[in-house]
PDB file of C-alpha atoms in Angstrom:
ATOM      1  CA  MET A   1     104.659  99.202  77.768  1.00  0.00           C
ATOM      2  CA  ASP A   2     104.299 102.103  80.233  1.00  0.00           C
ATOM      3  CA  GLU A   3     105.807 100.917  83.548  1.00  0.00           C
ATOM      4  CA  LEU A   4     106.142 104.245  85.355  1.00  0.00           C
ATOM      5  CA  LEU A   5     104.715 104.585  88.836  1.00  0.00           C
ATOM      6  CA  ARG A   6     103.378 108.150  88.839  1.00  0.00           C
ATOM      7  CA  LEU A   7     103.316 110.221  92.003  1.00  0.00           C
ATOM      8  CA  GLN A   8     101.081 113.270  91.563  1.00  0.00           C
ATOM      9  CA  GLY A   9     101.901 114.952  94.862  1.00  0.00           C
ATOM     10  CA  HIS A  10      99.634 117.405  96.635  1.00  0.00           C
ATOM     11  CA  GLU A  11      99.691 121.052  97.649  1.00  0.00           C
ATOM     12  CA  LYS A  12     100.572 121.887 101.235  1.00  0.00           C
ATOM     13  CA  ASP A  13     100.469 125.333 102.856  1.00  0.00           C
ATOM     14  CA  LEU A  14     103.480 125.733 105.121  1.00  0.00           C
ATOM     15  CA  GLY A  15     102.035 128.900 106.623  1.00  0.00           C
ATOM     16  CA  GLY A  16     101.524 132.473 105.502  1.00  0.00           C
ATOM     17  CA  GLY A  17     100.322 131.320 102.107  1.00  0.00           C
ATOM     18  CA  PHE A  18     103.620 129.620 101.263  1.00  0.00           C
ATOM     19  CA  VAL A  19     102.369 126.660  99.230  1.00  0.00           C
ATOM     20  CA  VAL A  20     104.587 123.759  98.143  1.00  0.00           C
ATOM     21  CA  ARG A  21     103.950 120.639  96.098  1.00  0.00           C
ATOM     22  CA  ARG A  22     104.799 117.632  98.281  1.00  0.00           C
ATOM     23  CA  VAL A  23     105.599 114.529  96.251  1.00  0.00           C
ATOM     24  CA  LEU A  24     107.316 112.333  98.862  1.00  0.00           C
ATOM     25  CA  PRO A  25     106.302 110.605 101.003  1.00  0.00           C
ATOM     26  CA  ALA A  26     103.301 109.316  99.019  1.00  0.00           C
ATOM     27  CA  ALA A  27     100.767 106.619  99.734  1.00  0.00           C
ATOM     28  CA  GLN A  28     101.967 104.588  96.732  1.00  0.00           C
ATOM     29  CA  ARG A  29     105.671 105.081  97.443  1.00  0.00           C
ATOM     30  CA  ARG A  30     107.211 106.345 100.663  1.00  0.00           C
ATOM     31  CA  SER A  31     110.815 106.707  99.472  1.00  0.00           C
ATOM     32  CA  VAL A  32     113.108 106.546  96.437  1.00  0.00           C
ATOM     33  CA  GLY A  33     116.591 105.409  97.399  1.00  0.00           C
ATOM     34  CA  PRO A  34     117.440 107.396 100.538  1.00  0.00           C
ATOM     35  CA  PHE A  35     115.063 110.242  99.600  1.00  0.00           C
ATOM     36  CA  ILE A  36     112.094 110.312 101.963  1.00  0.00           C
ATOM     37  CA  PHE A  37     110.815 113.861 101.405  1.00  0.00           C
ATOM     38  CA  PHE A  38     110.422 115.948  98.231  1.00  0.00           C
ATOM     39  CA  ASP A  39     108.946 119.479  98.218  1.00  0.00           C
ATOM     40  CA  HIS A  40     108.795 121.705  95.129  1.00  0.00           C
ATOM     41  CA  PHE A  41     108.188 125.382  95.901  1.00  0.00           C
ATOM     42  CA  GLY A  42     107.493 128.198  93.443  1.00  0.00           C
ATOM     43  CA  PRO A  43     108.046 129.822  91.172  1.00  0.00           C
ATOM     44  CA  VAL A  44     106.499 132.434  93.437  1.00  0.00           C
ATOM     45  CA  THR A  45     107.060 136.184  93.513  1.00  0.00           C
ATOM     46  CA  GLN A  46     108.154 137.416  96.920  1.00  0.00           C
ATOM     47  CA  GLU A  47     106.872 140.942  97.368  1.00  0.00           C
ATOM     48  CA  PRO A  48     108.203 143.405  99.955  1.00  0.00           C
ATOM     49  CA  GLY A  49     106.481 142.597 103.219  1.00  0.00           C
ATOM     50  CA  THR A  50     105.743 138.975 102.295  1.00  0.00           C
ATOM     51  CA  ASP A  51     106.779 136.744 105.171  1.00  0.00           C
ATOM     52  CA  HIS A  52     107.645 133.220 104.081  1.00  0.00           C
ATOM     53  CA  ASP A  53     110.582 132.909 106.476  1.00  0.00           C
ATOM     54  CA  VAL A  54     111.026 129.494 108.046  1.00  0.00           C
ATOM     55  CA  ARG A  55     111.727 130.095 111.742  1.00  0.00           C
ATOM     56  CA  PRO A  56     114.141 127.921 113.749  1.00  0.00           C
ATOM     57  CA  HIS A  57     113.087 124.278 113.933  1.00  0.00           C
ATOM     58  CA  PRO A  58     114.855 120.978 114.699  1.00  0.00           C
ATOM     59  CA  HIS A  59     115.786 117.807 112.812  1.00  0.00           C
ATOM     60  CA  ILE A  60     117.232 114.403 113.687  1.00  0.00           C
ATOM     61  CA  GLY A  61     118.226 111.359 111.626  1.00  0.00           C
ATOM     62  CA  LEU A  62     118.186 112.982 108.200  1.00  0.00           C
ATOM     63  CA  ALA A  63     120.033 115.276 105.812  1.00  0.00           C
ATOM     64  CA  THR A  64     118.317 118.264 104.214  1.00  0.00           C
ATOM     65  CA  VAL A  65     119.230 119.069 100.606  1.00  0.00           C
ATOM     66  CA  THR A  66     118.324 122.560  99.362  1.00  0.00           C
ATOM     67  CA  TYR A  67     118.543 123.575  95.685  1.00  0.00           C
ATOM     68  CA  LEU A  68     117.295 126.731  93.971  1.00  0.00           C
ATOM     69  CA  PHE A  69     116.399 127.428  90.351  1.00  0.00           C
ATOM     70  CA  GLU A  70     115.704 131.115  91.124  1.00  0.00           C
ATOM     71  CA  GLY A  71     115.947 133.422  94.117  1.00  0.00           C
ATOM     72  CA  ALA A  72     117.963 133.287  97.326  1.00  0.00           C
ATOM     73  CA  MET A  73     117.660 132.082 100.929  1.00  0.00           C
ATOM     74  CA  MET A  74     119.731 132.600 104.064  1.00  0.00           C
ATOM     75  CA  HIS A  75     120.523 129.477 106.096  1.00  0.00           C
ATOM     76  CA  ARG A  76     121.509 129.732 109.772  1.00  0.00           C
ATOM     77  CA  ASP A  77     121.924 126.844 112.196  1.00  0.00           C
ATOM     78  CA  SER A  78     122.834 125.893 115.742  1.00  0.00           C
ATOM     79  CA  LEU A  79     126.402 125.037 114.672  1.00  0.00           C
ATOM     80  CA  GLY A  80     126.975 128.699 113.863  1.00  0.00           C
ATOM     81  CA  SER A  81     126.723 128.247 110.085  1.00  0.00           C
ATOM     82  CA  GLU A  82     125.410 131.247 108.163  1.00  0.00           C
ATOM     83  CA  GLN A  83     125.186 130.701 104.406  1.00  0.00           C
ATOM     84  CA  ARG A  84     123.315 132.382 101.609  1.00  0.00           C
ATOM     85  CA  ILE A  85     122.208 129.930  98.919  1.00  0.00           C
ATOM     86  CA  GLU A  86     121.576 131.029  95.345  1.00  0.00           C
ATOM     87  CA  PRO A  87     120.630 129.160  92.139  1.00  0.00           C
ATOM     88  CA  GLY A  88     122.770 126.187  91.234  1.00  0.00           C
ATOM     89  CA  ALA A  89     124.368 125.682  94.654  1.00  0.00           C
ATOM     90  CA  ILE A  90     123.655 122.880  97.127  1.00  0.00           C
ATOM     91  CA  ASN A  91     123.189 123.234 100.875  1.00  0.00           C
ATOM     92  CA  TRP A  92     123.592 119.831 102.537  1.00  0.00           C
ATOM     93  CA  MET A  93     122.829 119.732 106.264  1.00  0.00           C
ATOM     94  CA  THR A  94     123.341 116.488 108.177  1.00  0.00           C
ATOM     95  CA  ALA A  95     121.092 116.539 111.233  1.00  0.00           C
ATOM     96  CA  GLY A  96     122.436 113.353 112.844  1.00  0.00           C
ATOM     97  CA  ARG A  97     121.715 113.414 116.575  1.00  0.00           C
ATOM     98  CA  GLY A  98     120.117 116.845 116.303  1.00  0.00           C
ATOM     99  CA  ILE A  99     120.379 120.304 114.779  1.00  0.00           C
ATOM    100  CA  VAL A 100     118.275 123.478 114.667  1.00  0.00           C
ATOM    101  CA  HIS A 101     118.130 125.794 111.663  1.00  0.00           C
ATOM    102  CA  SER A 102     116.217 128.623 110.019  1.00  0.00           C
ATOM    103  CA  GLU A 103     115.789 129.653 106.386  1.00  0.00           C
ATOM    104  CA  ARG A 104     114.931 133.285 105.852  1.00  0.00           C
ATOM    105  CA  ARG A 105     114.729 135.959 103.194  1.00  0.00           C
ATOM    106  CA  PRO A 106     118.126 137.667 102.825  1.00  0.00           C
ATOM    107  CA  ASP A 107     118.138 141.141 104.355  1.00  0.00           C
ATOM    108  CA  ASP A 108     119.159 142.822 101.082  1.00  0.00           C
ATOM    109  CA  LEU A 109     116.026 141.410  99.380  1.00  0.00           C
ATOM    110  CA  ARG A 110     113.459 142.408 102.010  1.00  0.00           C
ATOM    111  CA  ALA A 111     112.526 145.617 100.192  1.00  0.00           C
ATOM    112  CA  ARG A 112     112.615 144.071  96.707  1.00  0.00           C
ATOM    113  CA  SER A 113     110.395 141.817  94.618  1.00  0.00           C
ATOM    114  CA  TYR A 114     112.042 138.630  93.399  1.00  0.00           C
ATOM    115  CA  VAL A 115     111.125 135.090  92.391  1.00  0.00           C
ATOM    116  CA  ASN A 116     111.873 132.069  94.581  1.00  0.00           C
ATOM    117  CA  HIS A 117     111.818 128.621  93.000  1.00  0.00           C
ATOM    118  CA  GLY A 118     113.470 125.444  94.167  1.00  0.00           C
ATOM    119  CA  LEU A 119     113.413 122.020  95.777  1.00  0.00           C
ATOM    120  CA  GLN A 120     113.732 120.945  99.402  1.00  0.00           C
ATOM    121  CA  LEU A 121     114.588 117.265  99.826  1.00  0.00           C
ATOM    122  CA  TRP A 122     115.444 115.053 102.779  1.00  0.00           C
ATOM    123  CA  THR A 123     117.456 111.852 102.794  1.00  0.00           C
ATOM    124  CA  ALA A 124     117.335 109.319 105.627  1.00  0.00           C
ATOM    125  CA  LEU A 125     120.803 108.797 107.069  1.00  0.00           C
ATOM    126  CA  PRO A 126     122.128 105.213 106.996  1.00  0.00           C
ATOM    127  CA  LEU A 127     121.533 103.333 110.243  1.00  0.00           C
ATOM    128  CA  ALA A 128     125.193 103.574 111.231  1.00  0.00           C
ATOM    129  CA  HIS A 129     125.048 107.372 110.868  1.00  0.00           C
ATOM    130  CA  GLU A 130     121.644 108.229 112.362  1.00  0.00           C
ATOM    131  CA  GLU A 131     123.270 109.652 115.491  1.00  0.00           C
ATOM    132  CA  ASP A 132     126.324 111.266 113.864  1.00  0.00           C
ATOM    133  CA  GLU A 133     127.465 114.691 114.936  1.00  0.00           C
ATOM    134  CA  PRO A 134     125.506 117.303 112.969  1.00  0.00           C
ATOM    135  CA  SER A 135     127.278 119.129 110.147  1.00  0.00           C
ATOM    136  CA  PHE A 136     126.652 121.615 107.348  1.00  0.00           C
ATOM    137  CA  SER A 137     128.195 121.879 103.888  1.00  0.00           C
ATOM    138  CA  HIS A 138     127.700 124.458 101.139  1.00  0.00           C
ATOM    139  CA  THR A 139     128.777 123.632  97.583  1.00  0.00           C
ATOM    140  CA  PRO A 140     128.729 126.656  95.248  1.00  0.00           C
ATOM    141  CA  ALA A 141     127.207 126.407  91.789  1.00  0.00           C
ATOM    142  CA  ALA A 142     130.608 126.690  90.102  1.00  0.00           C
ATOM    143  CA  ALA A 143     131.812 123.521  91.871  1.00  0.00           C
ATOM    144  CA  ILE A 144     128.962 121.336  90.599  1.00  0.00           C
ATOM    145  CA  PRO A 145     130.128 119.249  87.613  1.00  0.00           C
ATOM    146  CA  VAL A 146     128.246 119.676  84.326  1.00  0.00           C
ATOM    147  CA  VAL A 147     128.261 117.144  81.490  1.00  0.00           C
ATOM    148  CA  ALA A 148     126.577 116.873  78.093  1.00  0.00           C
ATOM    149  CA  VAL A 149     124.561 113.667  77.678  1.00  0.00           C
ATOM    150  CA  GLY A 150     122.867 113.334  74.314  1.00  0.00           C
ATOM    151  CA  ASP A 151     121.031 116.625  73.817  1.00  0.00           C
ATOM    152  CA  ALA A 152     120.849 117.333  77.555  1.00  0.00           C
ATOM    153  CA  GLN A 153     122.941 119.380  79.909  1.00  0.00           C
ATOM    154  CA  VAL A 154     123.246 117.451  83.161  1.00  0.00           C
ATOM    155  CA  ARG A 155     124.403 118.920  86.467  1.00  0.00           C
ATOM    156  CA  VAL A 156     125.495 116.153  88.840  1.00  0.00           C
ATOM    157  CA  LEU A 157     124.297 117.679  92.099  1.00  0.00           C
ATOM    158  CA  VAL A 158     124.921 114.686  94.381  1.00  0.00           C
ATOM    159  CA  GLY A 159     126.640 111.379  93.710  1.00  0.00           C
ATOM    160  CA  GLU A 160     128.399 110.070  90.628  1.00  0.00           C
ATOM    161  CA  ALA A 161     127.130 109.840  87.037  1.00  0.00           C
ATOM    162  CA  PHE A 162     128.417 110.006  83.465  1.00  0.00           C
ATOM    163  CA  GLY A 163     132.050 109.906  84.557  1.00  0.00           C
ATOM    164  CA  VAL A 164     131.931 112.808  87.026  1.00  0.00           C
ATOM    165  CA  ARG A 165     131.419 113.014  90.777  1.00  0.00           C
ATOM    166  CA  SER A 166     129.801 115.779  92.798  1.00  0.00           C
ATOM    167  CA  PRO A 167     131.822 117.200  95.713  1.00  0.00           C
ATOM    168  CA  VAL A 168     128.687 117.313  97.906  1.00  0.00           C
ATOM    169  CA  PRO A 169     129.447 115.094 100.952  1.00  0.00           C
ATOM    170  CA  ALA A 170     126.532 112.664 100.787  1.00  0.00           C
ATOM    171  CA  ILE A 171     126.438 109.764 103.226  1.00  0.00           C
ATOM    172  CA  GLY A 172     125.723 106.512 101.405  1.00  0.00           C
ATOM    173  CA  PRO A 173     124.884 105.870  97.725  1.00  0.00           C
ATOM    174  CA  THR A 174     122.840 108.896  96.600  1.00  0.00           C
ATOM    175  CA  LEU A 175     121.987 110.280  93.163  1.00  0.00           C
ATOM    176  CA  TYR A 176     120.594 113.732  92.356  1.00  0.00           C
ATOM    177  CA  LEU A 177     120.746 115.218  88.831  1.00  0.00           C
ATOM    178  CA  ASP A 178     119.450 118.474  87.338  1.00  0.00           C
ATOM    179  CA  VAL A 179     118.706 117.913  83.643  1.00  0.00           C
ATOM    180  CA  ALA A 180     117.907 120.540  80.998  1.00  0.00           C
ATOM    181  CA  LEU A 181     116.508 119.184  77.721  1.00  0.00           C
ATOM    182  CA  PRO A 182     115.957 121.500  74.728  1.00  0.00           C
ATOM    183  CA  ALA A 183     112.824 121.302  72.594  1.00  0.00           C
ATOM    184  CA  GLY A 184     112.877 117.979  70.766  1.00  0.00           C
ATOM    185  CA  GLY A 185     115.918 116.871  72.752  1.00  0.00           C
ATOM    186  CA  ALA A 186     116.565 113.407  74.149  1.00  0.00           C
ATOM    187  CA  MET A 187     119.063 111.616  76.404  1.00  0.00           C
ATOM    188  CA  HIS A 188     119.733 108.042  77.443  1.00  0.00           C
ATOM    189  CA  LEU A 189     119.447 107.592  81.217  1.00  0.00           C
ATOM    190  CA  PRO A 190     121.116 104.363  82.335  1.00  0.00           C
ATOM    191  CA  ALA A 191     120.272 102.565  85.572  1.00  0.00           C
ATOM    192  CA  LEU A 192     122.658 104.643  87.675  1.00  0.00           C
ATOM    193  CA  ALA A 193     121.237 103.514  91.025  1.00  0.00           C
ATOM    194  CA  ALA A 194     119.221 100.671  92.508  1.00  0.00           C
ATOM    195  CA  GLU A 195     116.160 102.937  92.817  1.00  0.00           C
ATOM    196  CA  MET A 196     115.504 105.955  90.580  1.00  0.00           C
ATOM    197  CA  ALA A 197     112.771 108.441  89.790  1.00  0.00           C
ATOM    198  CA  VAL A 198     112.333 111.329  87.349  1.00  0.00           C
ATOM    199  CA  TYR A 199     110.497 114.518  88.325  1.00  0.00           C
ATOM    200  CA  SER A 200     109.444 117.038  85.690  1.00  0.00           C
ATOM    201  CA  VAL A 201     109.914 120.578  86.974  1.00  0.00           C
ATOM    202  CA  ASP A 202     108.431 122.605  84.152  1.00  0.00           C
ATOM    203  CA  GLY A 203     107.710 120.628  80.969  1.00  0.00           C
ATOM    204  CA  ARG A 204     106.180 117.438  79.601  1.00  0.00           C
ATOM    205  CA  VAL A 205     108.714 114.622  79.541  1.00  0.00           C
ATOM    206  CA  HIS A 206     108.515 111.235  77.851  1.00  0.00           C
ATOM    207  CA  ALA A 207     110.288 108.495  79.813  1.00  0.00           C
ATOM    208  CA  GLY A 208     110.407 105.467  77.567  1.00  0.00           C
ATOM    209  CA  GLU A 209     106.811 104.709  76.580  1.00  0.00           C
ATOM    210  CA  GLY A 210     105.340 106.748  79.442  1.00  0.00           C
ATOM    211  CA  ALA A 211     104.788 110.500  79.695  1.00  0.00           C
ATOM    212  CA  LEU A 212     105.123 112.752  82.721  1.00  0.00           C
ATOM    213  CA  GLU A 213     103.233 116.010  83.014  1.00  0.00           C
ATOM    214  CA  PRO A 214     104.921 118.925  84.802  1.00  0.00           C
ATOM    215  CA  ARG A 215     105.182 118.493  88.588  1.00  0.00           C
ATOM    216  CA  VAL A 216     104.695 114.736  88.450  1.00  0.00           C
ATOM    217  CA  MET A 217     107.269 112.153  89.560  1.00  0.00           C
ATOM    218  CA  GLY A 218     107.751 108.886  87.714  1.00  0.00           C
ATOM    219  CA  VAL A 219     109.419 106.049  89.606  1.00  0.00           C
ATOM    220  CA  LEU A 220     111.380 103.904  87.154  1.00  0.00           C
ATOM    221  CA  PRO A 221     111.409 100.094  87.187  1.00  0.00           C
ATOM    222  CA  ALA A 222     114.456  98.843  89.084  1.00  0.00           C
ATOM    223  CA  GLY A 223     117.516  98.264  86.940  1.00  0.00           C
ATOM    224  CA  GLN A 224     115.918  99.634  83.783  1.00  0.00           C
ATOM    225  CA  ALA A 225     117.485 102.272  81.547  1.00  0.00           C
ATOM    226  CA  VAL A 226     115.202 104.779  79.830  1.00  0.00           C
ATOM    227  CA  VAL A 227     115.302 107.395  77.067  1.00  0.00           C
ATOM    228  CA  LEU A 228     114.084 110.818  78.193  1.00  0.00           C
ATOM    229  CA  HIS A 229     112.555 113.060  75.533  1.00  0.00           C
ATOM    230  CA  ALA A 230     111.075 116.557  75.827  1.00  0.00           C
ATOM    231  CA  PRO A 231     109.024 117.616  72.760  1.00  0.00           C
ATOM    232  CA  ALA A 232     108.803 121.254  73.883  1.00  0.00           C
ATOM    233  CA  GLY A 233     111.846 121.325  76.166  1.00  0.00           C
ATOM    234  CA  ALA A 234     111.887 120.642  79.910  1.00  0.00           C
ATOM    235  CA  ARG A 235     113.748 120.965  83.170  1.00  0.00           C
ATOM    236  CA  LEU A 236     113.728 117.802  85.248  1.00  0.00           C
ATOM    237  CA  VAL A 237     115.523 116.185  88.123  1.00  0.00           C
ATOM    238  CA  VAL A 238     116.533 112.588  88.714  1.00  0.00           C
ATOM    239  CA  ILE A 239     116.768 111.221  92.259  1.00  0.00           C
ATOM    240  CA  GLY A 240     117.775 107.824  93.534  1.00  0.00           C
ATOM    241  CA  GLY A 241     120.263 105.665  95.329  1.00  0.00           C
ATOM    242  CA  ALA A 242     120.424 102.576  97.475  1.00  0.00           C
ATOM    243  CA  PRO A 243     117.122 101.595  99.117  1.00  0.00           C
ATOM    244  CA  LEU A 244     116.621 102.296 102.813  1.00  0.00           C
ATOM    245  CA  ASP A 245     118.645  99.886 104.946  1.00  0.00           C
ATOM    246  CA  ALA A 246     115.802  99.624 107.486  1.00  0.00           C
ATOM    247  CA  PRO A 247     112.271 101.020 107.846  1.00  0.00           C
ATOM    248  CA  ARG A 248     112.097 104.587 109.120  1.00  0.00           C
ATOM    249  CA  HIS A 249     109.582 106.446 111.245  1.00  0.00           C
ATOM    250  CA  MET A 250     108.971 110.066 110.266  1.00  0.00           C
ATOM    251  CA  TRP A 251     107.024 112.550 112.334  1.00  0.00           C
ATOM    252  CA  TRP A 252     107.125 116.328 111.897  1.00  0.00           C
ATOM    253  CA  ASN A 253     110.855 117.108 111.351  1.00  0.00           C
ATOM    254  CA  PHE A 254     112.186 113.935 112.944  1.00  0.00           C
ATOM    255  CA  VAL A 255     113.300 110.704 111.254  1.00  0.00           C
ATOM    256  CA  SER A 256     114.552 107.583 113.003  1.00  0.00           C
ATOM    257  CA  SER A 257     114.553 103.806 112.830  1.00  0.00           C
ATOM    258  CA  ARG A 258     113.443 103.861 116.491  1.00  0.00           C
ATOM    259  CA  LYS A 259     110.090 105.172 117.660  1.00  0.00           C
ATOM    260  CA  GLU A 260     111.431 106.002 121.114  1.00  0.00           C
ATOM    261  CA  ARG A 261     114.079 108.266 119.562  1.00  0.00           C
ATOM    262  CA  ILE A 262     111.376 110.438 117.989  1.00  0.00           C
ATOM    263  CA  VAL A 263     109.585 110.654 121.334  1.00  0.00           C
ATOM    264  CA  ALA A 264     112.851 111.727 123.006  1.00  0.00           C
ATOM    265  CA  ALA A 265     113.558 114.344 120.329  1.00  0.00           C
ATOM    266  CA  SER A 266     110.051 115.749 120.763  1.00  0.00           C
ATOM    267  CA  GLU A 267     110.616 116.099 124.495  1.00  0.00           C
ATOM    268  CA  ASP A 268     114.006 117.723 123.890  1.00  0.00           C
ATOM    269  CA  TRP A 269     112.538 120.303 121.517  1.00  0.00           C
ATOM    270  CA  GLN A 270     109.630 121.006 123.876  1.00  0.00           C
ATOM    271  CA  ALA A 271     112.191 121.760 126.591  1.00  0.00           C
ATOM    272  CA  GLN A 272     114.417 123.709 124.138  1.00  0.00           C
ATOM    273  CA  ARG A 273     117.374 121.360 124.701  1.00  0.00           C
ATOM    274  CA  MET A 274     118.358 120.896 121.045  1.00  0.00           C
ATOM    275  CA  GLY A 275     120.405 124.037 120.552  1.00  0.00           C
ATOM    276  CA  HIS A 276     119.785 127.583 119.417  1.00  0.00           C
ATOM    277  CA  VAL A 277     120.462 129.645 116.308  1.00  0.00           C
ATOM    278  CA  ALA A 278     122.486 132.736 117.157  1.00  0.00           C
ATOM    279  CA  GLY A 279     120.515 135.965 116.762  1.00  0.00           C
ATOM    280  CA  GLU A 280     117.154 134.195 116.585  1.00  0.00           C
ATOM    281  CA  THR A 281     114.431 134.777 119.175  1.00  0.00           C
ATOM    282  CA  GLU A 282     111.597 132.893 117.437  1.00  0.00           C
ATOM    283  CA  PHE A 283     111.069 129.179 116.964  1.00  0.00           C
ATOM    284  CA  ILE A 284     108.451 126.794 115.579  1.00  0.00           C
ATOM    285  CA  ALA A 285     106.632 125.056 118.414  1.00  0.00           C
ATOM    286  CA  LEU A 286     106.118 121.327 118.560  1.00  0.00           C
ATOM    287  CA  PRO A 287     102.794 120.358 116.929  1.00  0.00           C
ATOM    288  CA  PRO A 288      99.967 119.942 119.450  1.00  0.00           C
ATOM    289  CA  THR A 289      99.272 116.416 118.214  1.00  0.00           C
ATOM    290  CA  ARG A 290     102.007 114.217 119.625  1.00  0.00           C
ATOM    291  CA  PHE A 291     103.805 111.403 117.834  1.00  0.00           C
ATOM    292  CA  THR A 292     101.864 108.203 117.371  1.00  0.00           C
ATOM    293  CA  PRO A 293     103.763 105.567 115.405  1.00  0.00           C
ATOM    294  CA  PRO A 294     102.419 105.258 111.826  1.00  0.00           C
ATOM    295  CA  GLU A 295     103.540 102.624 109.387  1.00  0.00           C
ATOM    296  CA  PRO A 296     107.295 103.182 108.951  1.00  0.00           C
ATOM    297  CA  LEU A 297     108.867 104.312 105.687  1.00  0.00           C
ATOM    298  CA  SER A 298     110.362 101.398 103.793  1.00  0.00           C
TER     299      SER A 298
END
C-alpha cells in the first residue's frame, strides 16, 4: 500500500529571474522534524552579468543550512564570517536572537559561466535556543562522513546514521542525508528519526510501494522503514528529526514561537538595528505588507 504523503512544491521567483522550487512549508505539511523550509535551486547556468546575489537580510529563531551539488557561493554575515561554500560542504548558520547575512557570487566567477545547483533549508531552533547568540559554522566536504548502504553511497550531512556522525553542530535531533543510487540500485532506509521525508533531486525513486518523480518530496509514515530503489539511478536527500517542540510562526525571514517577537524583529530591521555585514552597502528592505499572524507551523 502506498502511504507516502507527496509534496509537489511550487516555483518561486526570488528576484532577477532566480527561480527556486519551494517544497516546505506546504499546505499539506508545514514541517518535517525541525525542517520548516526547503528550497531547491538550479541547476542553472550563471552567465557573466547575471545578478542572482542575495543582498544582506536578517533572520531570527532558525538555522540556515546551505548545501551545493554544483557551483559556489560566498557567505558573509554580521559576525564577520566570510566563507566560500562549494559542492559537498555544509554552511550552518544559527540565527538565534538575530543575524544578518548575504550570499553572493564569488568575485573570481563574475566573468565566467558556471552552473549553480543546491538546496537551502531552514530548521526551527528548539524553544530553549530560540534566543541563543548567533553563530556560523562551515564544514568542508572532506569532513562529511560517507558510508555505503546497500547499493547507495550516503553522505551523512547532519546528524547520525549508519554508525557515523556528522561534525555539523546541529541543535537538537536533526537528520540530513545525501544519497546517490546507481541505476537499478536499492538501499534499506530504517526509521532513523521520529519524522522523515525523502526528496528526489534528479531521478525517479521508488520508496516502498510508492514512487516519487524528480523534485517531489515524500513524507514517510512515522516509525516505518522503507526500501529505496532507483531504476535509472537517482540523487536524493533524506531529511528529518524530532518534531517541533511547539508551534512556530514564520513570516518573511523570521521564525518564532511568539508573535510579538516577529513584530519586534520587523521593527528592528526597519530601523537597521540588527547588525551590518562588513563591506556591504545594500540590504533587502522589509516587505511592505506587515506581519499578520497566520496559522503557526506545527
